[in-house]
mmCIF file of C-alpha atoms in Angstrom:
data_model
loop_
_atom_site.group_PDB
_atom_site.id
_atom_site.type_symbol
_atom_site.label_atom_id
_atom_site.label_comp_id
_atom_site.label_asym_id
_atom_site.label_seq_id
_atom_site.Cartn_x
_atom_site.Cartn_y
_atom_site.Cartn_z
ATOM 1 C CA MET A 1359 40.983 -94.204 -37.733
ATOM 2 C CA ARG A 1360 39.434 -91.795 -35.244
ATOM 3 C CA ASN A 1361 38.855 -88.970 -37.728
ATOM 4 C CA LEU A 1362 36.817 -89.819 -40.822
ATOM 5 C CA LEU A 1363 36.278 -87.263 -43.590
ATOM 6 C CA ILE A 1364 33.273 -87.817 -45.847
ATOM 7 C CA HIS A 1365 32.421 -85.962 -49.054
ATOM 8 C CA ALA A 1366 28.752 -84.995 -48.779
ATOM 9 C CA ASP A 1367 26.451 -84.150 -51.661
ATOM 10 C CA ALA A 1368 22.871 -84.737 -52.809
ATOM 11 C CA SER A 1369 23.625 -87.660 -55.139
ATOM 12 C CA ARG A 1370 22.173 -91.145 -54.749
ATOM 13 C CA ALA A 1371 25.660 -92.426 -53.906
ATOM 14 C CA MET A 1372 25.634 -90.426 -50.665
ATOM 15 C CA ALA A 1373 23.711 -93.143 -48.812
ATOM 16 C CA ALA A 1374 26.485 -95.708 -49.344
ATOM 17 C CA ARG A 1375 29.117 -93.209 -48.191
ATOM 18 C CA THR A 1376 27.151 -92.453 -45.039
ATOM 19 C CA GLU A 1377 26.539 -96.118 -44.180
ATOM 20 C CA THR A 1378 30.211 -96.883 -44.803
ATOM 21 C CA ALA A 1379 31.312 -94.073 -42.498
ATOM 22 C CA LEU A 1380 28.904 -95.219 -39.777
ATOM 23 C CA ALA A 1381 30.102 -98.833 -40.006
ATOM 24 C CA ILE A 1382 33.755 -97.818 -39.735
ATOM 25 C CA GLY A 1383 32.998 -95.235 -37.070
ATOM 26 C CA ARG A 1384 31.251 -97.685 -34.789
ATOM 27 C CA ARG A 1385 34.145 -100.156 -34.893
ATOM 28 C CA ASN A 1386 36.878 -97.563 -34.487
ATOM 29 C CA ARG A 1387 35.118 -95.065 -32.190
ATOM 30 C CA SER A 1388 35.591 -92.470 -34.890
ATOM 31 C CA HIS A 1389 34.331 -88.934 -35.313
ATOM 32 C CA LEU A 1390 32.609 -88.349 -38.662
ATOM 33 C CA SER A 1391 33.197 -85.038 -40.443
ATOM 34 C CA PHE A 1392 30.939 -84.440 -43.455
ATOM 35 C CA VAL A 1393 32.006 -81.706 -45.870
ATOM 36 C CA ILE A 1394 29.738 -80.106 -48.476
ATOM 37 C CA ALA A 1395 31.790 -78.414 -51.191
ATOM 38 C CA SER A 1396 30.239 -75.251 -52.632
ATOM 39 C CA PRO A 1397 32.269 -73.722 -55.487
ATOM 40 C CA PHE A 1398 30.838 -70.195 -55.230
ATOM 41 C CA GLN A 1399 33.354 -69.038 -57.839
ATOM 42 C CA GLN A 1400 31.165 -70.581 -60.520
ATOM 43 C CA PHE A 1401 28.560 -67.887 -59.916
ATOM 44 C CA ILE A 1402 30.954 -65.089 -60.861
ATOM 45 C CA ALA A 1403 30.912 -64.213 -64.565
ATOM 46 C CA THR A 1404 33.218 -61.949 -66.537
ATOM 47 C CA ASP A 1405 32.786 -60.039 -69.787
ATOM 48 C CA PRO A 1406 35.348 -59.291 -72.535
ATOM 49 C CA PHE A 1407 35.970 -55.832 -71.025
ATOM 50 C CA GLY A 1408 37.100 -57.212 -67.655
ATOM 51 C CA GLY A 1409 33.869 -56.680 -65.798
ATOM 52 C CA MET A 1410 32.762 -59.159 -63.146
ATOM 53 C CA TYR A 1411 29.179 -60.006 -62.295
ATOM 54 C CA LEU A 1412 27.686 -62.052 -59.493
ATOM 55 C CA ALA A 1413 24.762 -64.313 -60.388
ATOM 56 C CA ALA A 1414 23.109 -63.523 -57.088
ATOM 57 C CA GLY A 1415 19.930 -65.463 -57.733
ATOM 58 C CA GLN A 1416 21.726 -68.667 -58.657
ATOM 59 C CA LEU A 1417 24.116 -68.251 -55.731
ATOM 60 C CA ALA A 1418 21.249 -67.881 -53.273
ATOM 61 C CA LYS A 1419 19.590 -70.971 -54.721
ATOM 62 C CA ALA A 1420 22.809 -72.978 -54.363
ATOM 63 C CA GLU A 1421 23.343 -71.793 -50.791
ATOM 64 C CA LEU A 1422 19.790 -72.801 -49.907
ATOM 65 C CA ALA A 1423 20.302 -76.255 -51.448
ATOM 66 C CA ASP A 1424 23.522 -76.734 -49.439
ATOM 67 C CA GLN A 1425 21.803 -75.698 -46.223
ATOM 68 C CA GLU A 1426 18.888 -78.053 -46.881
ATOM 69 C CA LEU A 1427 21.339 -80.885 -47.527
ATOM 70 C CA ALA A 1428 23.145 -80.142 -44.267
ATOM 71 C CA GLU A 1429 19.873 -80.085 -42.317
ATOM 72 C CA ARG A 1430 18.619 -83.286 -43.929
ATOM 73 C CA LEU A 1431 21.905 -85.067 -43.248
ATOM 74 C CA GLY A 1432 21.930 -83.771 -39.681
ATOM 75 C CA THR A 1433 18.441 -85.162 -39.081
ATOM 76 C CA GLU A 1434 19.560 -88.585 -40.319
ATOM 77 C CA LEU A 1435 22.736 -88.594 -38.226
ATOM 78 C CA ALA A 1436 20.957 -87.452 -35.062
ATOM 79 C CA ARG A 1437 19.525 -90.971 -34.749
ATOM 80 C CA GLU A 1438 22.975 -92.593 -34.841
ATOM 81 C CA ASP A 1439 25.392 -93.415 -32.016
ATOM 82 C CA VAL A 1440 28.516 -91.953 -33.650
ATOM 83 C CA PRO A 1441 29.757 -88.357 -33.102
ATOM 84 C CA TRP A 1442 29.636 -86.169 -36.192
ATOM 85 C CA ASP A 1443 29.746 -82.652 -37.598
ATOM 86 C CA ILE A 1444 28.794 -81.081 -40.918
ATOM 87 C CA ALA A 1445 30.579 -78.207 -42.638
ATOM 88 C CA ILE A 1446 29.903 -76.242 -45.827
ATOM 89 C CA ALA A 1447 33.136 -75.089 -47.471
ATOM 90 C CA ASP A 1448 33.759 -72.740 -50.388
ATOM 91 C CA GLY A 1449 35.638 -74.388 -53.245
ATOM 92 C CA ASP A 1450 35.513 -77.300 -55.643
ATOM 93 C CA ALA A 1451 35.242 -80.789 -54.162
ATOM 94 C CA LEU A 1452 38.860 -81.789 -54.800
ATOM 95 C CA SER A 1453 40.304 -78.632 -53.224
ATOM 96 C CA VAL A 1454 37.966 -78.741 -50.237
ATOM 97 C CA MET A 1455 38.588 -82.426 -49.542
ATOM 98 C CA SER A 1456 42.342 -82.072 -50.017
ATOM 99 C CA LEU A 1457 42.535 -79.319 -47.411
ATOM 100 C CA ALA A 1458 40.210 -81.027 -44.939
ATOM 101 C CA ALA A 1459 42.113 -84.324 -45.236
ATOM 102 C CA THR A 1460 45.265 -82.826 -43.741
ATOM 103 C CA LEU A 1461 43.828 -83.619 -40.290
ATOM 104 C CA ALA A 1462 41.922 -86.799 -41.115
ATOM 105 C CA ASP A 1463 42.756 -90.498 -40.904
ATOM 106 C CA LEU A 1464 40.589 -91.629 -43.814
ATOM 107 C CA ALA A 1465 38.734 -89.867 -46.643
ATOM 108 C CA ILE A 1466 35.529 -91.466 -47.919
ATOM 109 C CA VAL A 1467 34.282 -90.592 -51.394
ATOM 110 C CA SER A 1468 32.441 -92.178 -54.299
ATOM 111 C CA LEU A 1469 34.515 -93.789 -57.013
ATOM 112 C CA GLY A 1470 33.305 -91.294 -59.608
ATOM 113 C CA GLN A 1471 33.099 -91.464 -63.365
ATOM 114 C CA PRO A 1472 36.006 -90.443 -65.639
ATOM 115 C CA ASN A 1473 34.443 -87.007 -66.208
ATOM 116 C CA ALA A 1474 33.387 -86.415 -62.590
ATOM 117 C CA PRO A 1475 34.383 -83.098 -60.922
ATOM 118 C CA MET A 1476 36.361 -85.087 -58.337
ATOM 119 C CA ARG A 1477 37.766 -88.549 -58.911
ATOM 120 C CA ALA A 1478 39.025 -90.816 -56.155
ATOM 121 C CA GLY A 1479 42.344 -91.336 -57.905
ATOM 122 C CA ASP A 1480 43.025 -87.612 -58.088
ATOM 123 C CA LEU A 1481 42.260 -87.187 -54.396
ATOM 124 C CA ALA A 1482 44.509 -90.123 -53.454
ATOM 125 C CA MET A 1483 47.379 -88.418 -55.277
ATOM 126 C CA THR A 1484 46.968 -85.154 -53.339
ATOM 127 C CA VAL A 1485 46.290 -86.193 -49.733
ATOM 128 C CA PRO A 1486 48.531 -87.897 -47.141
ATOM 129 C CA VAL A 1487 45.779 -90.246 -45.965
ATOM 130 C CA PRO A 1488 44.143 -93.326 -47.504
ATOM 131 C CA VAL A 1489 41.080 -92.783 -49.670
ATOM 132 C CA LEU A 1490 38.150 -95.196 -49.525
ATOM 133 C CA ALA A 1491 36.181 -95.010 -52.770
ATOM 134 C CA ILE A 1492 32.711 -96.554 -52.922
ATOM 135 C CA PRO A 1493 31.340 -97.604 -56.344
ATOM 136 C CA GLU A 1494 28.421 -95.351 -57.203
ATOM 137 C CA SER A 1495 26.183 -98.286 -58.058
ATOM 138 C CA GLY A 1496 27.222 -100.395 -55.063
ATOM 139 C CA GLY A 1497 26.366 -100.548 -51.402
ATOM 140 C CA PRO A 1498 28.425 -99.666 -48.318
ATOM 141 C CA VAL A 1499 31.648 -101.460 -47.407
ATOM 142 C CA ASP A 1500 31.299 -104.883 -45.758
ATOM 143 C CA LEU A 1501 33.989 -105.065 -43.072
ATOM 144 C CA ASP A 1502 33.394 -108.776 -42.453
ATOM 145 C CA ALA A 1503 33.722 -109.915 -46.072
ATOM 146 C CA PRO A 1504 36.982 -111.143 -47.658
ATOM 147 C CA VAL A 1505 39.606 -108.557 -48.610
ATOM 148 C CA MET A 1506 41.683 -108.677 -51.789
ATOM 149 C CA VAL A 1507 45.036 -106.876 -51.763
ATOM 150 C CA ALA A 1508 46.494 -106.097 -55.199
ATOM 151 C CA TRP A 1509 50.159 -106.656 -54.392
ATOM 152 C CA ASN A 1510 53.148 -105.789 -56.575
ATOM 153 C CA GLY A 1511 55.836 -105.320 -53.950
ATOM 154 C CA SER A 1512 56.008 -101.533 -54.316
ATOM 155 C CA PRO A 1513 56.304 -99.065 -51.413
ATOM 156 C CA GLN A 1514 52.908 -97.694 -52.465
ATOM 157 C CA ALA A 1515 51.322 -101.139 -52.103
ATOM 158 C CA ALA A 1516 52.948 -101.522 -48.684
ATOM 159 C CA HIS A 1517 51.662 -98.103 -47.621
ATOM 160 C CA ALA A 1518 48.138 -99.021 -48.694
ATOM 161 C CA LEU A 1519 48.334 -102.323 -46.828
ATOM 162 C CA ARG A 1520 49.545 -100.615 -43.670
ATOM 163 C CA ALA A 1521 46.766 -98.036 -43.894
ATOM 164 C CA ALA A 1522 44.183 -100.784 -44.370
ATOM 165 C CA VAL A 1523 44.884 -102.614 -41.094
ATOM 166 C CA PRO A 1524 42.083 -100.941 -39.078
ATOM 167 C CA LEU A 1525 39.606 -101.830 -41.840
ATOM 168 C CA ILE A 1526 40.601 -105.460 -42.493
ATOM 169 C CA ARG A 1527 41.161 -106.872 -39.017
ATOM 170 C CA ASP A 1528 37.630 -108.347 -38.920
ATOM 171 C CA ALA A 1529 37.644 -109.653 -42.510
ATOM 172 C CA SER A 1530 36.763 -113.314 -42.975
ATOM 173 C CA GLU A 1531 39.968 -113.686 -45.016
ATOM 174 C CA VAL A 1532 42.697 -111.507 -46.507
ATOM 175 C CA ILE A 1533 44.279 -112.539 -49.801
ATOM 176 C CA LEU A 1534 47.305 -110.906 -51.399
ATOM 177 C CA VAL A 1535 47.119 -111.346 -55.175
ATOM 178 C CA THR A 1536 50.155 -110.873 -57.395
ATOM 179 C CA VAL A 1537 49.952 -111.051 -61.172
ATOM 180 C CA GLY A 1538 53.113 -112.649 -62.544
ATOM 181 C CA ALA A 1539 56.372 -112.998 -60.642
ATOM 182 C CA ASP A 1540 56.628 -111.638 -57.099
ATOM 183 C CA ASP A 1541 59.706 -109.560 -57.948
ATOM 184 C CA GLY A 1542 58.862 -106.248 -56.298
ATOM 185 C CA ARG A 1543 61.105 -104.473 -53.820
ATOM 186 C CA ILE A 1544 59.044 -105.789 -50.897
ATOM 187 C CA PRO A 1545 58.325 -109.554 -50.917
ATOM 188 C CA ALA A 1546 54.777 -110.697 -50.257
ATOM 189 C CA GLN A 1547 56.087 -112.822 -47.385
ATOM 190 C CA ASP A 1548 57.247 -109.673 -45.604
ATOM 191 C CA ALA A 1549 53.807 -108.146 -46.045
ATOM 192 C CA MET A 1550 52.156 -111.252 -44.638
ATOM 193 C CA LEU A 1551 54.549 -111.245 -41.669
ATOM 194 C CA TYR A 1552 53.653 -107.610 -40.995
ATOM 195 C CA LEU A 1553 49.939 -108.437 -41.012
ATOM 196 C CA SER A 1554 50.447 -111.451 -38.752
ATOM 197 C CA ARG A 1555 51.856 -109.185 -36.054
ATOM 198 C CA HIS A 1556 48.536 -107.348 -36.159
ATOM 199 C CA GLY A 1557 46.679 -110.642 -35.746
ATOM 200 C CA ILE A 1558 45.724 -110.780 -39.435
ATOM 201 C CA HIS A 1559 46.654 -114.049 -41.130
ATOM 202 C CA ALA A 1560 46.672 -113.561 -44.881
ATOM 203 C CA ASP A 1561 46.960 -115.944 -47.836
ATOM 204 C CA PHE A 1562 49.028 -115.346 -50.961
ATOM 205 C CA ARG A 1563 48.037 -116.044 -54.559
ATOM 206 C CA GLN A 1564 50.532 -115.702 -57.355
ATOM 207 C CA VAL A 1565 48.605 -115.819 -60.619
ATOM 208 C CA GLU A 1566 50.268 -116.139 -63.997
ATOM 209 C CA ARG A 1567 49.152 -113.633 -66.596
ATOM 210 C CA GLY A 1568 49.438 -115.872 -69.640
ATOM 211 C CA ALA A 1569 47.830 -114.291 -72.673
ATOM 212 C CA ASP A 1570 45.510 -112.169 -70.541
ATOM 213 C CA THR A 1571 46.026 -108.618 -69.328
ATOM 214 C CA ALA A 1572 46.752 -107.967 -65.678
ATOM 215 C CA GLU A 1573 43.387 -106.259 -65.256
ATOM 216 C CA GLU A 1574 41.567 -109.277 -66.668
ATOM 217 C CA VAL A 1575 43.393 -111.574 -64.266
ATOM 218 C CA LEU A 1576 42.591 -109.395 -61.263
ATOM 219 C CA GLU A 1577 38.991 -109.045 -62.384
ATOM 220 C CA TRP A 1578 38.632 -112.833 -62.433
ATOM 221 C CA GLN A 1579 40.289 -113.091 -59.041
ATOM 222 C CA ALA A 1580 37.908 -110.480 -57.659
ATOM 223 C CA LYS A 1581 34.931 -112.431 -58.972
ATOM 224 C CA ALA A 1582 36.238 -115.595 -57.325
ATOM 225 C CA ILE A 1583 37.045 -113.932 -53.994
ATOM 226 C CA ALA A 1584 33.968 -111.651 -53.931
ATOM 227 C CA PRO A 1585 35.782 -109.125 -51.723
ATOM 228 C CA GLY A 1586 34.099 -106.533 -49.585
ATOM 229 C CA LEU A 1587 37.173 -104.350 -50.075
ATOM 230 C CA ILE A 1588 40.062 -104.121 -52.543
ATOM 231 C CA VAL A 1589 43.314 -102.592 -51.276
ATOM 232 C CA MET A 1590 45.942 -101.169 -53.592
ATOM 233 C CA GLY A 1591 48.666 -98.552 -53.766
ATOM 234 C CA ALA A 1592 48.604 -95.703 -56.244
ATOM 235 C CA PHE A 1593 51.261 -93.703 -58.003
ATOM 236 C CA GLY A 1594 51.643 -92.194 -61.420
ATOM 237 C CA ARG A 1595 51.239 -89.216 -63.638
ATOM 238 C CA PRO A 1596 48.620 -86.524 -63.087
ATOM 239 C CA ARG A 1597 45.074 -87.923 -63.020
ATOM 240 C CA LEU A 1598 46.531 -91.408 -62.584
ATOM 241 C CA ARG A 1599 46.770 -92.175 -66.292
ATOM 242 C CA GLU A 1600 49.492 -94.698 -65.504
ATOM 243 C CA THR A 1601 49.629 -96.313 -62.094
ATOM 244 C CA LEU A 1602 50.294 -99.416 -60.015
ATOM 245 C CA PHE A 1603 49.643 -102.130 -62.596
ATOM 246 C CA GLY A 1604 49.268 -99.764 -65.559
ATOM 247 C CA GLY A 1605 45.803 -100.447 -66.928
ATOM 248 C CA VAL A 1606 44.763 -102.302 -63.765
ATOM 249 C CA THR A 1607 44.404 -99.229 -61.611
ATOM 250 C CA ARG A 1608 42.756 -97.344 -64.441
ATOM 251 C CA TYR A 1609 40.249 -100.171 -64.766
ATOM 252 C CA LEU A 1610 39.539 -100.342 -61.031
ATOM 253 C CA LEU A 1611 39.138 -96.582 -60.778
ATOM 254 C CA GLU A 1612 36.458 -96.749 -63.433
ATOM 255 C CA ALA A 1613 34.742 -100.042 -62.625
ATOM 256 C CA ALA A 1614 35.810 -101.476 -59.278
ATOM 257 C CA PRO A 1615 33.586 -104.426 -58.274
ATOM 258 C CA ALA A 1616 33.949 -103.490 -54.585
ATOM 259 C CA PRO A 1617 34.964 -100.507 -52.457
ATOM 260 C CA LEU A 1618 38.547 -99.534 -53.217
ATOM 261 C CA LEU A 1619 41.102 -98.384 -50.648
ATOM 262 C CA LEU A 1620 43.823 -96.273 -52.285
ATOM 263 C CA ALA A 1621 46.980 -94.908 -50.720
ATOM 264 C CA HIS A 1622 49.819 -93.010 -52.348
#
């Protein structure tokens, strides 16, 4: 993970994204690319007769705010020991990040609320790289804490696990959690063998669902493990309405108790 892409904005969640990128960058000798998305199209108005008008005053104000954000972020990063750059790109956050991610190894964003302009799940469905989503109310990723892998034996879960290797090699423990029978196309034992060849020795927990939903079971497991990172695959319909464990992914995308690594 030598090329990290970070969504930059003026929200309070930006601090956790920055600290996460710095922590990963130091361990992987990464270059950090911060992108500020500026959808200038929103300042163009039309009338019923086909006329188009530019809200020049609002546009200038937005451009000034973006430049101030870039300068403020640059001042903070100048004190760090990781190489970085900052770019301001025209377009909405999802489009800008999707394009920039084509030459990145990891995209770092905030988890986002259901009505957010860009949601982590939507980005994970459009880019060929893993997406690390940080809960807006949480802190940066802890690379030394335990890691919980939501495993269902799907190719998507295997892809997410493979992408996670650079992030989980220093974890105090790695636990693959399966809800119900381990009857996916890829057995958990094969996943654990793959990790072992990277020097990562994982444990496996097969938890029966009983009368509970899969998301309730995984939530309880997450509370018991207290992971610094949750790894899971993602696939589904547009906007991830139905995904890896059905309601599980939907729940985690809205209320993950820890940073969430998604890969499609």
